[in-house]
Protein backbone atom coordinates (compact mmCIF):
# COMPACT_ATOMS: atom_id res chain seq x y z
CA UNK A 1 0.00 0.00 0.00
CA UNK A 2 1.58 3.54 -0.92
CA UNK A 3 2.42 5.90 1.85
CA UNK A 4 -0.61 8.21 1.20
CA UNK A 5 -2.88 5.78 3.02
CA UNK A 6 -0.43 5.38 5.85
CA UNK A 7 -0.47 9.32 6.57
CA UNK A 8 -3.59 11.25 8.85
CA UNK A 9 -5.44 13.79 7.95
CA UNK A 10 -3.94 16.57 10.26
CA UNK A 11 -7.25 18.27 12.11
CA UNK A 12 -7.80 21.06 15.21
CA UNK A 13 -10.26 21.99 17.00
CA UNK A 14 -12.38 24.98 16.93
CA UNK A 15 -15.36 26.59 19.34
CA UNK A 16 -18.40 27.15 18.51
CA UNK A 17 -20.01 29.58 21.02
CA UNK A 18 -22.72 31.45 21.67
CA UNK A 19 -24.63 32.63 24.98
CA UNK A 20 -26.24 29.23 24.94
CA UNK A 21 -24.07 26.90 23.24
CA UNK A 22 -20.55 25.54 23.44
CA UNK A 23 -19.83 23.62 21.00
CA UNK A 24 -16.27 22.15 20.24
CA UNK A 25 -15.93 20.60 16.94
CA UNK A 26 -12.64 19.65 14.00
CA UNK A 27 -11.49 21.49 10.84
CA UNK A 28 -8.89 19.44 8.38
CA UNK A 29 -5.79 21.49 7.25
CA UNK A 30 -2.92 20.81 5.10
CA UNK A 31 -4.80 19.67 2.32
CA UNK A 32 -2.74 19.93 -0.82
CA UNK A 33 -6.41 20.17 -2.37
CA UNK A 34 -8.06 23.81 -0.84
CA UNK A 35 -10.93 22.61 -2.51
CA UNK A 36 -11.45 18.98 -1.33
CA UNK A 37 -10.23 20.96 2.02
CA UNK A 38 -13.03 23.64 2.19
CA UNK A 39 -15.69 20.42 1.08
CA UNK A 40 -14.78 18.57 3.80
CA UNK A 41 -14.84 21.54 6.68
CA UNK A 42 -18.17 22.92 4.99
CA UNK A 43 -20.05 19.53 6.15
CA UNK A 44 -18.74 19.17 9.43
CA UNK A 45 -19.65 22.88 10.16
CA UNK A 46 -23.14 21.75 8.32
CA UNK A 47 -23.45 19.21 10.87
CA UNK A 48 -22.58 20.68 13.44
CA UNK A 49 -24.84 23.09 13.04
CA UNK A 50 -27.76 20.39 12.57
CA UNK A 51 -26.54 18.54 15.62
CA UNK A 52 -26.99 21.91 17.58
CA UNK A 53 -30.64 22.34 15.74
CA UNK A 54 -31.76 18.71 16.24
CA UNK A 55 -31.20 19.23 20.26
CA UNK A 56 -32.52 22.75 20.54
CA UNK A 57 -35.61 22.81 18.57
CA UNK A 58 -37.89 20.15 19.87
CA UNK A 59 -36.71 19.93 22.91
CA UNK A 60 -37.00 24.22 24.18
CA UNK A 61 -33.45 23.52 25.05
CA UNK A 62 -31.79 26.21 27.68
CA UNK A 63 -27.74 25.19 26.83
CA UNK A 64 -26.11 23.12 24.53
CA UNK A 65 -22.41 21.30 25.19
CA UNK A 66 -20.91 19.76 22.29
CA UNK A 67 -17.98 18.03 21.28
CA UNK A 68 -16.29 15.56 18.72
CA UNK A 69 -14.49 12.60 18.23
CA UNK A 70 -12.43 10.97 15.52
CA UNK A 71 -13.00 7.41 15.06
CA UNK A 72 -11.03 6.43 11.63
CA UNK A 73 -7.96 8.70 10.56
CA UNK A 74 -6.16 7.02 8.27
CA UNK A 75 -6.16 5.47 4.61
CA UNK A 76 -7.21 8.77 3.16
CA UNK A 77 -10.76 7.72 5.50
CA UNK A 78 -12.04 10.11 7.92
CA UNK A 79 -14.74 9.48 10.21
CA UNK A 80 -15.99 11.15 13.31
CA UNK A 81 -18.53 11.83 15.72
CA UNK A 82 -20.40 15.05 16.71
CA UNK A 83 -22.47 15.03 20.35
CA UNK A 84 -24.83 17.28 21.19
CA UNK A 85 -25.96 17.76 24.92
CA UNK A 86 -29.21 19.50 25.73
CA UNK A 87 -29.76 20.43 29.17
CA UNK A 88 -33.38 22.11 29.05
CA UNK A 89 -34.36 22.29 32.76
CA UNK A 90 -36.04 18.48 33.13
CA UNK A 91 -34.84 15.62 34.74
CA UNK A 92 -32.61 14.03 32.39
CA UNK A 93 -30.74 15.90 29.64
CA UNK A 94 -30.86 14.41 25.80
CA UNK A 95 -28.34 13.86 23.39
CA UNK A 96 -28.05 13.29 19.87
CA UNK A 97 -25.28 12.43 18.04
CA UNK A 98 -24.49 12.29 14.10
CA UNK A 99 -21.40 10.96 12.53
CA UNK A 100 -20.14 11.37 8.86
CA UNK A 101 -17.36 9.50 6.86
CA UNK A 102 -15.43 11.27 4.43
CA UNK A 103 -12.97 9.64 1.32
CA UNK A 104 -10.19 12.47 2.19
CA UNK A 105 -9.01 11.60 -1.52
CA UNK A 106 -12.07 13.51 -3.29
CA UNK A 107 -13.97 14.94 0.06
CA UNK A 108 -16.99 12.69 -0.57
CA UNK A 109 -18.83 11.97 2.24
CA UNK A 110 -21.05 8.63 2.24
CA UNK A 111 -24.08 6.85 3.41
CA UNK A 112 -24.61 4.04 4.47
CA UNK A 113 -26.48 2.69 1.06
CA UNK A 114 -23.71 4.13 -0.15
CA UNK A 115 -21.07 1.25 0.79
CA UNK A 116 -22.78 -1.69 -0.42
CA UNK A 117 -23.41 -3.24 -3.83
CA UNK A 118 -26.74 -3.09 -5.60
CA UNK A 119 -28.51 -6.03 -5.21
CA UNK A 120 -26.70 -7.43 -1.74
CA UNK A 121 -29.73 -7.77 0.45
CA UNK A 122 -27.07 -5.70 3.08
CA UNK A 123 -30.15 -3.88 4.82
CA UNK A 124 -31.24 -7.62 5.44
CA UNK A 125 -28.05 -8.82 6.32
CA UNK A 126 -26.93 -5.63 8.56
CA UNK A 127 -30.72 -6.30 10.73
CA UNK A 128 -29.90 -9.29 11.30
CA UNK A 129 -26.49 -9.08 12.60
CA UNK A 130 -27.77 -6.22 14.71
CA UNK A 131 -30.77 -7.87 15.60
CA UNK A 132 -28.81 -10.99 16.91
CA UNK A 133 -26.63 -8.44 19.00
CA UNK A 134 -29.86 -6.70 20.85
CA UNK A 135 -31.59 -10.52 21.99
CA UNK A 136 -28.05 -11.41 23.12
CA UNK A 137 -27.43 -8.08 25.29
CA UNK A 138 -31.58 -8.47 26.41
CA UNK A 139 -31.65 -4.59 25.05
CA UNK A 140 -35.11 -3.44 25.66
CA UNK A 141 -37.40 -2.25 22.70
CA UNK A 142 -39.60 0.09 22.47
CA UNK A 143 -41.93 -1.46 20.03
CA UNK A 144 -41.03 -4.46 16.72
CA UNK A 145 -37.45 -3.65 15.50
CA UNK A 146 -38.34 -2.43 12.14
CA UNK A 147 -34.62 -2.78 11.04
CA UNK A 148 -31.64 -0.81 9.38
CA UNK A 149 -32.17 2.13 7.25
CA UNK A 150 -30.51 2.99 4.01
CA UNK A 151 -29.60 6.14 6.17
CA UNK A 152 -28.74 4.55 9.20
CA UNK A 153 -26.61 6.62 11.54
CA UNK A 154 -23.26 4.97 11.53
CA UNK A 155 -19.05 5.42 11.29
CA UNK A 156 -15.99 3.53 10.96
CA UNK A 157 -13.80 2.61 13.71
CA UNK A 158 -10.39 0.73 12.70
CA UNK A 159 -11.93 -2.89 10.87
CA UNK A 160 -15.04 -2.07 12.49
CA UNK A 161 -18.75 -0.45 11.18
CA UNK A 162 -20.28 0.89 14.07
CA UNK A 163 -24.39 0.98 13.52
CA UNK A 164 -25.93 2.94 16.05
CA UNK A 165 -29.66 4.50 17.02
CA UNK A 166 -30.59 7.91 18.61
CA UNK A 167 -32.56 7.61 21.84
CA UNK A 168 -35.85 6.58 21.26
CA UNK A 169 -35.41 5.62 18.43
CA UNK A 170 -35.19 2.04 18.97
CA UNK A 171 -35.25 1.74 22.85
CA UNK A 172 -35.81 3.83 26.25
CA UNK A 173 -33.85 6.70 27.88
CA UNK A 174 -32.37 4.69 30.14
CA UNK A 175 -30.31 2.28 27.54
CA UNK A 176 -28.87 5.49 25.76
CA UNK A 177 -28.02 5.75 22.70
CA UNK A 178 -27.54 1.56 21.03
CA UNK A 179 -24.60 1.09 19.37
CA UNK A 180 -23.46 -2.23 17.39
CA UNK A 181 -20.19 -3.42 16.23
CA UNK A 182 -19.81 -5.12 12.59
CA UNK A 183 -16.81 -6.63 11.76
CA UNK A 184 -15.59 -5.14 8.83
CA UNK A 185 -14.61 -9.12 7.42
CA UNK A 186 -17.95 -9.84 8.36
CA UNK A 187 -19.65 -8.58 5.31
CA UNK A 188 -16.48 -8.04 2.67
CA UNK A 189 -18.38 -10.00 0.16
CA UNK A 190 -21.45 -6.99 0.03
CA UNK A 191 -19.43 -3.75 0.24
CA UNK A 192 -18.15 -1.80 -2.70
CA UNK A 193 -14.76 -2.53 -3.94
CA UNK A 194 -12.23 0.43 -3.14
CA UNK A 195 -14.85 1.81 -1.40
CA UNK A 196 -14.25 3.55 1.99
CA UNK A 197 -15.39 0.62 4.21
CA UNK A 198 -12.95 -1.57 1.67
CA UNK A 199 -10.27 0.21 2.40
CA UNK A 200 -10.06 -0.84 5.79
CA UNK A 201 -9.81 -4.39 5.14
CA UNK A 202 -6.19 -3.62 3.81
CA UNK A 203 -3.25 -4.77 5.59
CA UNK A 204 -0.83 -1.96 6.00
């Protein structure tokens, strides 16, 4: 594998403040592309920006805390996390977190219909798995599991997909937010060649 894939993305950290938020979340730099560059920090700021939305708009939220974390930095992949806390003046605060995964080669950001081939059955195949996972841990439900989404919340962590649900969504307060670990090897055969999930399977 060439040395491109062996070499991070460099990010820091900027603040995002106002009398009711504080919100700390990454910029890329160093980019020999200003383009690809500027596509990548326009999303995160995007999403930041939703995150903050999504926590203060339903919710008649008072303050917001936020802050992110990378998960994948290598391979010319790049995904992290964005978490939103809402602390609106009840007895439990709620948080909502939204992840995106970025091909640092072009700045593309993906899906998750987005990683798998046409015709794969992986929305089957990724309820299953995850399915499996929430009888074995005796996670609680709030209703039928309906399943994965095309648009499933999700990111990449080392040879890992990480599916994951907001709260509510799936289950009560008190579980948080579900998360699920798919081996990467798990499900080679269905994801897109050269792909960013793909690219992970490399050995370096």
């Amino acid at each position: 594998m060439s040395a491109e894939f062996k070499k991070p993305v460099s990010v820091h950290t900027l603040h995002y403040v106002t009398p009711n938020i504080s919100f700390y979340y990454p910029m890329v730099y160093g980019l020999s592309d200003l383009i690809i560059q500027q596509k990548i920090n326009y999303k995160i700021t995007s999403l930041m920006l939703q995150v903050v939305s999504e926590v203060i708009n339903p919710y008649s939220t008072t303050y917001v805390t936020g802050f992110y974390e990378i998960k994948t930095n290598e391979r010319n992949v790049l995904s992290i996390t964005l978490s939103a806390l809402g602390d609106f003046g009840g007895a439990h605060p709620f948080t909502v977190v939204r992840s995106v995964s970025f091909d640092v080669k072009t700045g593309d950001y993906y899906k998750l219909y987005q990683l798998f081939k046409p015709n794969s059955h992986y929305i089957e195949k990724l309820s299953e798995m995850v399915y499996k996972q929430i009888k074995e841990r005796e996670i609680p439900l709030l209703g039928e599991f309906k399943g994965v989404r095309m648009d499933q919340d999700y990111y990449i962590a080392d040879k890992t997909l990480i599916i994951y649900f907001q709260l509510y969504e799936i289950s009560p307060y008190y579980v948080g937010l579900p998360y699920f670990s798919i081996p990467i090897y798990n499900i080679s055969d269905i994801i897109i060649k050269d792909s960013i999930l793909d690219r992970m399977l490399y050995y370096l």
